[in-house]
mmCIF file of C-alpha atoms in Angstrom:
data_model
loop_
_atom_site.group_PDB
_atom_site.id
_atom_site.type_symbol
_atom_site.label_atom_id
_atom_site.label_comp_id
_atom_site.label_asym_id
_atom_site.label_seq_id
_atom_site.Cartn_x
_atom_site.Cartn_y
_atom_site.Cartn_z
ATOM 1 C CA UNK A 6 -15.980 -39.890 -15.725
ATOM 2 C CA UNK A 7 -13.199 -42.056 -16.966
ATOM 3 C CA UNK A 8 -10.771 -44.033 -14.809
ATOM 4 C CA UNK A 9 -7.971 -41.480 -15.098
ATOM 5 C CA UNK A 10 -10.221 -38.654 -13.942
ATOM 6 C CA UNK A 11 -11.490 -40.724 -11.006
ATOM 7 C CA UNK A 12 -7.931 -41.602 -9.985
ATOM 8 C CA UNK A 13 -6.848 -37.963 -10.277
ATOM 9 C CA UNK A 14 -9.729 -36.805 -8.083
ATOM 10 C CA UNK A 15 -9.082 -39.569 -5.559
ATOM 11 C CA UNK A 16 -5.423 -38.548 -5.338
ATOM 12 C CA UNK A 17 -6.333 -34.868 -4.985
ATOM 13 C CA UNK A 18 -8.699 -35.584 -2.119
ATOM 14 C CA UNK A 19 -6.346 -38.011 -0.386
ATOM 15 C CA UNK A 20 -3.471 -35.518 -0.433
ATOM 16 C CA UNK A 21 -5.509 -32.417 0.440
ATOM 17 C CA UNK A 22 -5.204 -30.578 3.725
ATOM 18 C CA UNK A 23 -8.369 -30.044 5.793
ATOM 19 C CA UNK A 24 -8.401 -26.437 4.573
ATOM 20 C CA UNK A 25 -8.176 -27.526 0.934
ATOM 21 C CA UNK A 26 -10.965 -30.059 1.500
ATOM 22 C CA UNK A 27 -13.195 -27.325 2.910
ATOM 23 C CA UNK A 28 -12.655 -25.184 -0.190
ATOM 24 C CA UNK A 29 -13.232 -28.222 -2.428
ATOM 25 C CA UNK A 30 -16.567 -28.855 -0.702
ATOM 26 C CA UNK A 31 -17.629 -25.269 -1.299
ATOM 27 C CA UNK A 32 -16.510 -25.548 -4.940
ATOM 28 C CA UNK A 33 -18.579 -28.709 -5.352
ATOM 29 C CA UNK A 34 -21.663 -27.167 -3.760
ATOM 30 C CA UNK A 35 -21.349 -24.117 -6.012
ATOM 31 C CA UNK A 36 -20.862 -26.291 -9.107
ATOM 32 C CA UNK A 37 -23.817 -28.594 -8.358
ATOM 33 C CA UNK A 38 -26.106 -25.700 -7.471
ATOM 34 C CA UNK A 39 -25.174 -23.920 -10.699
ATOM 35 C CA UNK A 40 -25.927 -27.103 -12.644
ATOM 36 C CA UNK A 41 -29.285 -27.353 -10.855
ATOM 37 C CA UNK A 42 -30.133 -23.815 -12.006
ATOM 38 C CA UNK A 43 -29.278 -24.795 -15.591
ATOM 39 C CA UNK A 44 -31.404 -27.930 -15.266
ATOM 40 C CA UNK A 45 -34.385 -25.879 -14.090
ATOM 41 C CA UNK A 46 -33.901 -23.405 -16.924
ATOM 42 C CA UNK A 47 -33.860 -26.265 -19.443
ATOM 43 C CA UNK A 48 -36.789 -27.985 -17.674
ATOM 44 C CA UNK A 49 -34.745 -31.131 -16.975
ATOM 45 C CA UNK A 50 -36.471 -32.373 -13.825
ATOM 46 C CA UNK A 51 -34.319 -35.491 -13.198
ATOM 47 C CA UNK A 52 -31.089 -33.465 -13.444
ATOM 48 C CA UNK A 53 -32.551 -30.708 -11.270
ATOM 49 C CA UNK A 54 -33.294 -33.203 -8.509
ATOM 50 C CA UNK A 55 -29.928 -34.937 -8.943
ATOM 51 C CA UNK A 56 -27.876 -31.744 -8.672
ATOM 52 C CA UNK A 57 -29.933 -30.322 -5.814
ATOM 53 C CA UNK A 58 -29.446 -33.600 -3.935
ATOM 54 C CA UNK A 59 -25.678 -33.494 -4.558
ATOM 55 C CA UNK A 60 -25.409 -29.878 -3.369
ATOM 56 C CA UNK A 61 -27.639 -30.615 -0.363
ATOM 57 C CA UNK A 62 -25.440 -33.562 0.604
ATOM 58 C CA UNK A 63 -22.372 -31.307 0.603
ATOM 59 C CA UNK A 64 -24.118 -28.665 2.725
ATOM 60 C CA UNK A 65 -25.295 -31.391 5.117
ATOM 61 C CA UNK A 66 -21.708 -32.615 5.425
ATOM 62 C CA UNK A 67 -20.421 -29.094 6.090
ATOM 63 C CA UNK A 68 -23.093 -28.722 8.765
ATOM 64 C CA UNK A 69 -22.336 -32.091 10.352
ATOM 65 C CA UNK A 70 -18.639 -31.289 10.689
ATOM 66 C CA UNK A 71 -19.038 -27.928 12.439
ATOM 67 C CA UNK A 72 -16.893 -27.798 15.574
ATOM 68 C CA UNK A 73 -19.009 -26.084 18.217
ATOM 69 C CA UNK A 74 -16.098 -26.268 20.685
ATOM 70 C CA UNK A 75 -13.785 -24.045 18.622
ATOM 71 C CA UNK A 76 -16.056 -21.021 18.145
ATOM 72 C CA UNK A 77 -19.595 -21.725 19.300
ATOM 73 C CA UNK A 78 -20.996 -18.470 17.927
ATOM 74 C CA UNK A 79 -19.524 -19.027 14.456
ATOM 75 C CA UNK A 80 -20.678 -22.647 14.454
ATOM 76 C CA UNK A 81 -24.224 -21.616 15.439
ATOM 77 C CA UNK A 82 -24.340 -18.983 12.699
ATOM 78 C CA UNK A 83 -23.069 -21.404 10.061
ATOM 79 C CA UNK A 84 -25.484 -24.072 11.297
ATOM 80 C CA UNK A 85 -28.406 -21.663 10.870
ATOM 81 C CA UNK A 86 -27.178 -20.636 7.418
ATOM 82 C CA UNK A 87 -26.711 -24.244 6.273
ATOM 83 C CA UNK A 88 -30.208 -25.147 7.508
ATOM 84 C CA UNK A 89 -31.616 -22.161 5.638
ATOM 85 C CA UNK A 90 -29.840 -23.332 2.465
ATOM 86 C CA UNK A 91 -31.193 -26.861 2.860
ATOM 87 C CA UNK A 92 -34.724 -25.476 3.226
ATOM 88 C CA UNK A 93 -34.227 -23.337 0.115
ATOM 89 C CA UNK A 94 -32.933 -26.358 -1.835
ATOM 90 C CA UNK A 95 -36.194 -28.149 -0.997
ATOM 91 C CA UNK A 96 -38.249 -25.123 -2.037
ATOM 92 C CA UNK A 97 -36.371 -24.769 -5.330
ATOM 93 C CA UNK A 98 -36.835 -28.469 -6.047
ATOM 94 C CA UNK A 99 -40.523 -28.450 -5.101
ATOM 95 C CA UNK A 100 -41.360 -25.256 -6.998
ATOM 96 C CA UNK A 101 -38.944 -25.761 -9.901
ATOM 97 C CA UNK A 102 -37.675 -22.249 -9.138
ATOM 98 C CA UNK A 103 -34.055 -21.213 -9.827
ATOM 99 C CA UNK A 104 -34.184 -18.035 -7.690
ATOM 100 C CA UNK A 105 -33.524 -19.684 -4.313
ATOM 101 C CA UNK A 106 -30.608 -21.524 -5.910
ATOM 102 C CA UNK A 107 -29.156 -18.307 -7.282
ATOM 103 C CA UNK A 108 -29.269 -16.822 -3.782
ATOM 104 C CA UNK A 109 -27.566 -19.934 -2.392
ATOM 105 C CA UNK A 110 -24.819 -19.691 -5.021
ATOM 106 C CA UNK A 111 -24.160 -16.105 -3.967
ATOM 107 C CA UNK A 112 -23.955 -17.118 -0.291
ATOM 108 C CA UNK A 113 -21.699 -20.076 -1.050
ATOM 109 C CA UNK A 114 -19.320 -17.941 -3.111
ATOM 110 C CA UNK A 115 -19.100 -15.376 -0.311
ATOM 111 C CA UNK A 116 -18.481 -18.098 2.285
ATOM 112 C CA UNK A 117 -15.832 -19.732 0.117
ATOM 113 C CA UNK A 118 -14.076 -16.411 -0.405
ATOM 114 C CA UNK A 119 -14.166 -15.674 3.320
ATOM 115 C CA UNK A 120 -12.754 -19.101 4.188
ATOM 116 C CA UNK A 121 -10.036 -18.769 1.546
ATOM 117 C CA UNK A 122 -9.004 -15.411 3.035
ATOM 118 C CA UNK A 123 -9.037 -16.828 6.578
ATOM 119 C CA UNK A 124 -6.915 -19.785 5.486
ATOM 120 C CA UNK A 125 -4.422 -17.470 3.788
ATOM 121 C CA UNK A 126 -4.217 -15.263 6.897
ATOM 122 C CA UNK A 127 -3.674 -18.271 9.146
ATOM 123 C CA UNK A 128 -0.924 -19.538 6.840
ATOM 124 C CA UNK A 129 0.795 -16.141 6.880
ATOM 125 C CA UNK A 130 0.632 -16.030 10.674
ATOM 126 C CA UNK A 131 2.310 -19.447 10.832
ATOM 127 C CA UNK A 132 5.010 -18.465 8.339
ATOM 128 C CA UNK A 133 5.884 -15.092 9.922
ATOM 129 C CA UNK A 134 6.965 -16.413 13.341
ATOM 130 C CA UNK A 135 8.950 -19.195 11.675
ATOM 131 C CA UNK A 136 10.722 -16.751 9.358
ATOM 132 C CA UNK A 137 11.502 -14.458 12.305
ATOM 133 C CA UNK A 138 13.197 -17.373 14.045
ATOM 134 C CA UNK A 139 15.208 -18.121 10.919
ATOM 135 C CA UNK A 140 16.400 -14.516 10.643
ATOM 136 C CA UNK A 141 18.054 -14.574 14.068
ATOM 137 C CA UNK A 142 21.761 -15.193 14.278
ATOM 138 C CA UNK A 143 22.536 -18.814 13.535
ATOM 139 C CA UNK A 144 24.614 -20.938 15.820
ATOM 140 C CA UNK A 145 28.333 -20.954 15.012
ATOM 141 C CA UNK A 146 29.100 -23.111 12.032
ATOM 142 C CA UNK A 147 25.546 -22.933 10.606
ATOM 143 C CA UNK A 148 24.421 -20.862 7.628
ATOM 144 C CA UNK A 149 21.336 -18.712 7.525
ATOM 145 C CA UNK A 150 18.418 -20.655 6.055
ATOM 146 C CA UNK A 151 16.323 -17.508 5.719
ATOM 147 C CA UNK A 152 18.702 -16.123 3.105
ATOM 148 C CA UNK A 153 17.917 -19.061 0.862
ATOM 149 C CA UNK A 154 14.191 -18.425 1.135
#
C-alpha cells in the first residue's frame, strides 16, 4: 500500500463511529477469508496462512470486545460462534481445505447484514423522536426547523 492509501485508511478509521468500525471489521474478515480461499485454490501456502491469520485476528478482536453486560445471551451466542470460526480457521489452515472458510464467509456476511440492519433501525429510532420534537409548535419568534429537513 502506498502512503496515500495508508493515510486514507487511517483517516477513515479515526473518524468512524463504533458502528462503522464494527462493519469495517466484518468487511475485513470477509475480505481476508475470501483471499485465503483463493490462496488455497492456487496452492499458495504462505498467503493462505497469512490471510487466515489476519481473519482470525479480526474475529479474536470481535470476540474480545463483546459486552456481556449489555445482552448476555447475545454475547454468549456470538462468543460461541466466534470460537467455532477460530477452530474452523485452524482446520482449514491445517488441512488446506477451503470449505470451512466458505462456510465462515457465509456466516460473516449474514452477521454483517444483521448488524447493518440493526444499526439502521437504531438510527431510525433516534431520528424519529427528534423529528417529532421538531414538528411541534415552535416557540414564538422561532421558525420550524423540521420544514427545512
